[in-house]
Amino acid sequence: MKNNQTKPPILKYFFLSLFLFLPFFLFIFSLKPKHHNTTTADPTSKAQIHSTGDLKIRPGYASYESYIQRQLHKTLNPKLRQVWTTRDWDRKIQVFVRFFQDLKRKELLFNESKALSIGARVGQEVEALRRVGVSDSVGIDLVPYPPLVIKGDFHSQPFGNETFDFEFSNVFDHALYPDKFVGEIERTLKPNGVCVLHVALSRRSDKYSANDLYSVEPLVEMFKVSEVIHVRKVDGFGLDTEVVFRKKTVI
């Protein structure tokens, strides 16, 4: 004969309470804050930061994200953007027009050239290119400014290989990875394509610069598949030297 025993009352109340309050505890647990990784992907994760005698990388960046945020602090500054799009707009375009007209006279830039401006901010360089007849022109920057500038990181250009005939930049000093900056130019330039850089050699650049350049030799070393066309002094908004490279047709 089986001994039928009922569960003690205390166990009965325990299981009943568990059944009633379990959904409440699960809801409370679901409210626990979750940690999300907001770090910007580093397109240069396999690259190394190199400093040489005439090229010094400025210290102080704990991560690529901190570097990007530092650059955005300038690019998104509302007072600067107001100046760039009003007071400085025509003045800078006129200066760039003179630079590009000179390059056209030297037959380094043509109306049919597909052109890119690297680190174009609000696009004065792009507008200048279009005004001198180079209609197929676009700029890249961390913050887009349509229709002249699209979003892009110059450490990892958003274009395919051998896309452009001509590339211009006056923001080399903002590159945390100069080797990658130059490598992306050579990757996206067509054979026989021309790259023009305006850099500062005789004075230090602004507080947002990531490197300091003291001669053209580091540039010449970094351009692995290009040759120097000319080096000359210019007066380009604090930048004093123009260096022009042509990508070799046979590599």
Short mmCIF file of C-alpha atoms in Angstrom, two decimals:
data_model
loop_
_atom_site.label_atom_id
_atom_site.label_comp_id
_atom_site.label_asym_id
_atom_site.label_seq_id
_atom_site.Cartn_x
_atom_site.Cartn_y
_atom_site.Cartn_z
CA MET A 1 0.00 0.00 0.00
CA LYS A 2 1.48 3.37 -1.11
CA ASN A 3 2.10 6.06 1.44
CA ASN A 4 0.45 9.17 -0.07
CA GLN A 5 2.11 12.24 1.43
CA THR A 6 1.23 15.80 0.59
CA LYS A 7 3.92 18.46 0.22
CA PRO A 8 4.46 20.62 3.30
CA PRO A 9 2.64 23.96 3.10
CA ILE A 10 5.91 25.91 3.13
CA LEU A 11 7.06 24.26 -0.13
CA LYS A 12 3.67 24.87 -1.70
CA TYR A 13 3.92 28.60 -0.97
CA PHE A 14 7.52 28.69 -2.17
CA PHE A 15 6.68 27.30 -5.60
CA LEU A 16 3.63 29.53 -5.87
CA SER A 17 5.69 32.62 -5.06
CA LEU A 18 8.36 31.60 -7.56
CA PHE A 19 5.73 31.20 -10.26
CA LEU A 20 4.17 34.58 -9.52
CA PHE A 21 7.36 36.67 -9.15
CA LEU A 22 9.65 35.08 -11.76
CA PRO A 23 8.35 37.34 -14.63
CA PHE A 24 8.95 40.41 -12.42
CA PHE A 25 12.58 39.45 -11.75
CA LEU A 26 13.19 38.72 -15.43
CA PHE A 27 11.81 42.16 -16.33
CA ILE A 28 14.08 43.90 -13.80
CA PHE A 29 17.11 42.01 -15.13
CA SER A 30 16.28 43.10 -18.68
CA LEU A 31 16.62 46.74 -17.58
CA LYS A 32 20.28 46.29 -16.66
CA PRO A 33 22.35 48.70 -18.82
CA LYS A 34 24.16 47.09 -21.71
CA HIS A 35 27.60 48.23 -22.81
CA HIS A 36 27.90 48.97 -26.50
CA ASN A 37 31.15 49.25 -28.38
CA THR A 38 31.08 52.70 -29.99
CA THR A 39 34.70 52.71 -31.09
CA THR A 40 35.25 53.69 -34.71
CA ALA A 41 36.76 50.88 -36.74
CA ASP A 42 40.39 51.61 -37.45
CA PRO A 43 41.00 51.23 -41.21
CA THR A 44 44.72 51.30 -40.45
CA SER A 45 44.67 48.52 -37.83
CA LYS A 46 47.55 46.75 -39.56
CA ALA A 47 49.50 49.94 -40.17
CA GLN A 48 52.27 51.24 -37.98
CA ILE A 49 52.83 54.84 -36.93
CA HIS A 50 56.25 55.81 -38.20
CA SER A 51 58.31 58.84 -37.24
CA THR A 52 61.53 59.61 -39.09
CA GLY A 53 64.04 62.42 -38.80
CA ASP A 54 62.03 64.82 -40.97
CA LEU A 55 58.55 63.49 -40.21
CA LYS A 56 57.32 63.46 -36.63
CA ILE A 57 53.99 62.01 -35.49
CA ARG A 58 52.47 64.03 -32.70
CA PRO A 59 51.77 62.01 -29.52
CA GLY A 60 48.60 61.97 -27.48
CA TYR A 61 46.19 59.68 -29.34
CA ALA A 62 45.16 56.69 -27.20
CA SER A 63 43.15 55.15 -30.04
CA TYR A 64 42.04 55.78 -33.61
CA GLU A 65 38.67 56.86 -32.22
CA SER A 66 40.32 59.57 -30.12
CA TYR A 67 42.15 60.79 -33.22
CA ILE A 68 38.89 60.92 -35.23
CA GLN A 69 37.11 62.79 -32.46
CA ARG A 70 39.95 65.30 -32.34
CA GLN A 71 39.63 65.95 -36.08
CA LEU A 72 35.83 66.21 -35.84
CA HIS A 73 36.22 68.81 -33.10
CA LYS A 74 37.59 71.14 -35.76
CA THR A 75 35.51 69.99 -38.72
CA LEU A 76 32.18 70.30 -36.86
CA ASN A 77 33.01 73.59 -35.14
CA PRO A 78 29.98 75.75 -36.03
CA LYS A 79 31.95 79.02 -35.98
CA LEU A 80 34.59 77.63 -38.35
CA ARG A 81 31.99 76.19 -40.69
CA GLN A 82 30.23 79.55 -40.76
CA VAL A 83 33.51 81.24 -41.73
CA TRP A 84 34.36 78.59 -44.33
CA THR A 85 31.00 78.97 -46.07
CA THR A 86 30.75 82.77 -45.93
CA ARG A 87 33.75 85.05 -45.42
CA ASP A 88 36.36 82.54 -46.63
CA TRP A 89 34.30 80.98 -49.42
CA ASP A 90 35.13 83.18 -52.42
CA ARG A 91 38.55 84.20 -51.12
CA LYS A 92 39.78 80.61 -50.93
CA ILE A 93 38.15 79.60 -54.20
CA GLN A 94 40.00 82.40 -56.00
CA VAL A 95 43.34 81.22 -54.58
CA PHE A 96 42.65 77.60 -55.55
CA VAL A 97 41.57 78.70 -59.03
CA ARG A 98 45.00 80.29 -59.55
CA PHE A 99 46.76 77.11 -58.36
CA PHE A 100 44.72 74.88 -60.67
CA GLN A 101 45.04 77.20 -63.67
CA ASP A 102 48.80 77.06 -63.25
CA LEU A 103 48.69 73.25 -63.16
CA LYS A 104 46.62 73.28 -66.35
CA ARG A 105 49.23 75.47 -68.06
CA LYS A 106 51.85 72.91 -67.01
CA GLU A 107 49.63 70.19 -68.53
CA LEU A 108 49.29 68.40 -65.20
CA LEU A 109 45.53 68.95 -65.04
CA PHE A 110 42.97 68.84 -67.87
CA ASN A 111 39.28 69.56 -68.30
CA GLU A 112 38.63 65.87 -68.84
CA SER A 113 40.53 64.84 -65.68
CA LYS A 114 38.59 62.93 -63.05
CA ALA A 115 39.69 64.80 -59.92
CA LEU A 116 39.60 64.23 -56.16
CA SER A 117 40.21 66.70 -53.34
CA ILE A 118 41.30 64.94 -50.13
CA GLY A 119 40.18 66.50 -46.84
CA ALA A 120 38.03 69.03 -48.65
CA ARG A 121 36.06 70.42 -45.67
CA VAL A 122 33.21 72.35 -47.34
CA GLY A 123 34.59 71.98 -50.86
CA GLN A 124 36.28 75.22 -51.92
CA GLU A 125 38.91 73.20 -53.82
CA VAL A 126 36.20 71.20 -55.60
CA GLU A 127 34.32 74.35 -56.57
CA ALA A 128 37.59 75.85 -57.85
CA LEU A 129 38.29 72.76 -59.96
CA ARG A 130 34.84 72.99 -61.50
CA ARG A 131 35.25 76.69 -62.20
CA VAL A 132 38.45 76.06 -64.19
CA GLY A 133 36.65 73.46 -66.29
CA VAL A 134 37.36 70.20 -64.44
CA SER A 135 33.72 69.28 -64.04
CA ASP A 136 34.20 65.67 -62.89
CA SER A 137 35.50 66.65 -59.45
CA VAL A 138 34.58 65.59 -55.92
CA GLY A 139 35.96 65.92 -52.41
CA ILE A 140 36.07 63.64 -49.38
CA ASP A 141 36.05 64.56 -45.71
CA LEU A 142 34.93 63.01 -42.42
CA VAL A 143 31.84 65.24 -42.62
CA PRO A 144 30.12 65.44 -46.03
CA TYR A 145 29.06 68.72 -47.60
CA PRO A 146 26.82 67.84 -50.56
CA PRO A 147 27.05 68.14 -53.46
CA LEU A 148 30.75 68.98 -53.43
CA VAL A 149 32.04 66.72 -50.66
CA ILE A 150 31.14 63.14 -49.76
CA LYS A 151 31.98 61.29 -46.56
CA GLY A 152 35.33 59.53 -46.57
CA ASP A 153 38.41 58.83 -44.46
CA PHE A 154 41.64 59.59 -46.30
CA HIS A 155 43.29 56.64 -44.53
CA SER A 156 40.84 54.40 -46.39
CA GLN A 157 39.43 56.12 -49.47
CA PRO A 158 35.94 54.91 -50.49
CA PHE A 159 36.96 54.36 -54.12
CA GLY A 160 38.22 51.56 -56.29
CA ASN A 161 41.73 51.15 -57.61
CA GLU A 162 42.87 53.52 -60.37
CA THR A 163 39.82 55.80 -60.20
CA PHE A 164 41.30 59.29 -60.56
CA ASP A 165 43.54 61.19 -62.97
CA PHE A 166 44.27 63.94 -60.45
CA GLU A 167 44.31 64.18 -56.66
CA PHE A 168 44.90 67.27 -54.55
CA SER A 169 45.31 67.70 -50.81
CA ASN A 170 46.42 70.34 -48.34
CA VAL A 171 45.75 68.24 -45.23
CA PHE A 172 48.74 65.89 -45.19
CA ASP A 173 49.60 67.26 -41.73
CA HIS A 174 46.31 65.81 -40.42
CA ALA A 175 47.28 62.22 -41.30
CA LEU A 176 47.99 60.06 -38.27
CA TYR A 177 49.29 57.36 -40.62
CA PRO A 178 51.17 59.19 -43.40
CA ASP A 179 52.18 55.91 -45.09
CA LYS A 180 48.52 54.91 -45.38
CA PHE A 181 47.52 58.39 -46.55
CA VAL A 182 50.04 58.19 -49.40
CA GLY A 183 49.29 54.54 -50.12
CA GLU A 184 45.61 55.31 -50.66
CA ILE A 185 46.50 58.09 -53.09
CA GLU A 186 48.69 55.77 -55.14
CA ARG A 187 46.05 53.03 -55.02
CA THR A 188 43.26 55.24 -56.36
CA LEU A 189 45.36 57.15 -58.92
CA LYS A 190 45.41 55.88 -62.48
CA PRO A 191 48.80 55.16 -64.07
CA ASN A 192 50.27 58.50 -65.20
CA GLY A 193 47.90 60.24 -62.76
CA VAL A 194 49.06 63.32 -60.87
CA CYS A 195 48.99 64.05 -57.14
CA VAL A 196 49.54 67.58 -55.80
CA LEU A 197 50.23 68.12 -52.09
CA HIS A 198 50.50 71.46 -50.33
CA VAL A 199 52.49 71.07 -47.11
CA ALA A 200 54.16 73.21 -44.46
CA LEU A 201 57.92 72.89 -44.09
CA SER A 202 59.07 76.21 -42.64
CA ARG A 203 56.37 76.54 -39.98
CA ARG A 204 54.35 74.25 -37.76
CA SER A 205 50.75 73.56 -38.68
CA ASP A 206 47.70 74.09 -36.50
CA LYS A 207 46.88 72.42 -33.19
CA TYR A 208 44.77 69.76 -34.93
CA SER A 209 47.67 68.48 -37.02
CA ALA A 210 48.75 64.89 -36.38
CA ASN A 211 52.26 65.17 -37.84
CA ASP A 212 55.02 67.67 -38.55
CA LEU A 213 56.99 67.57 -41.81
CA TYR A 214 60.45 69.19 -42.05
CA SER A 215 61.48 68.31 -45.63
CA VAL A 216 60.09 66.66 -48.76
CA GLU A 217 62.33 63.59 -48.39
CA PRO A 218 59.83 61.57 -46.31
CA LEU A 219 57.17 62.21 -48.96
CA VAL A 220 59.48 61.06 -51.73
CA GLU A 221 60.22 57.87 -49.78
CA MET A 222 56.54 57.12 -49.12
CA PHE A 223 55.45 57.49 -52.76
CA LYS A 224 56.62 54.03 -53.82
CA VAL A 225 55.27 53.96 -57.37
CA SER A 226 55.42 57.64 -58.29
CA GLU A 227 58.09 60.13 -59.28
CA VAL A 228 58.51 63.76 -58.31
CA ILE A 229 57.53 66.21 -61.06
CA HIS A 230 58.34 69.44 -59.26
CA VAL A 231 58.72 71.12 -55.88
CA ARG A 232 58.07 74.84 -55.50
CA LYS A 233 57.27 77.45 -52.89
CA VAL A 234 53.64 78.57 -52.62
CA ASP A 235 51.51 80.69 -50.32
CA GLY A 236 48.57 78.46 -49.55
CA PHE A 237 46.82 79.39 -46.31
CA GLY A 238 49.81 78.70 -44.09
CA LEU A 239 51.24 75.99 -46.33
CA ASP A 240 54.47 76.95 -48.06
CA THR A 241 55.47 74.12 -50.39
CA GLU A 242 53.84 72.39 -53.36
CA VAL A 243 55.02 68.87 -54.19
CA VAL A 244 53.77 67.20 -57.38
CA PHE A 245 54.02 63.46 -58.09
CA ARG A 246 53.15 61.42 -61.17
CA LYS A 247 52.25 57.76 -60.82
CA LYS A 248 54.42 55.54 -62.98
CA THR A 249 52.79 53.73 -65.89
CA VAL A 250 54.94 50.63 -65.38
CA ILE A 251 55.23 49.36 -61.82
#
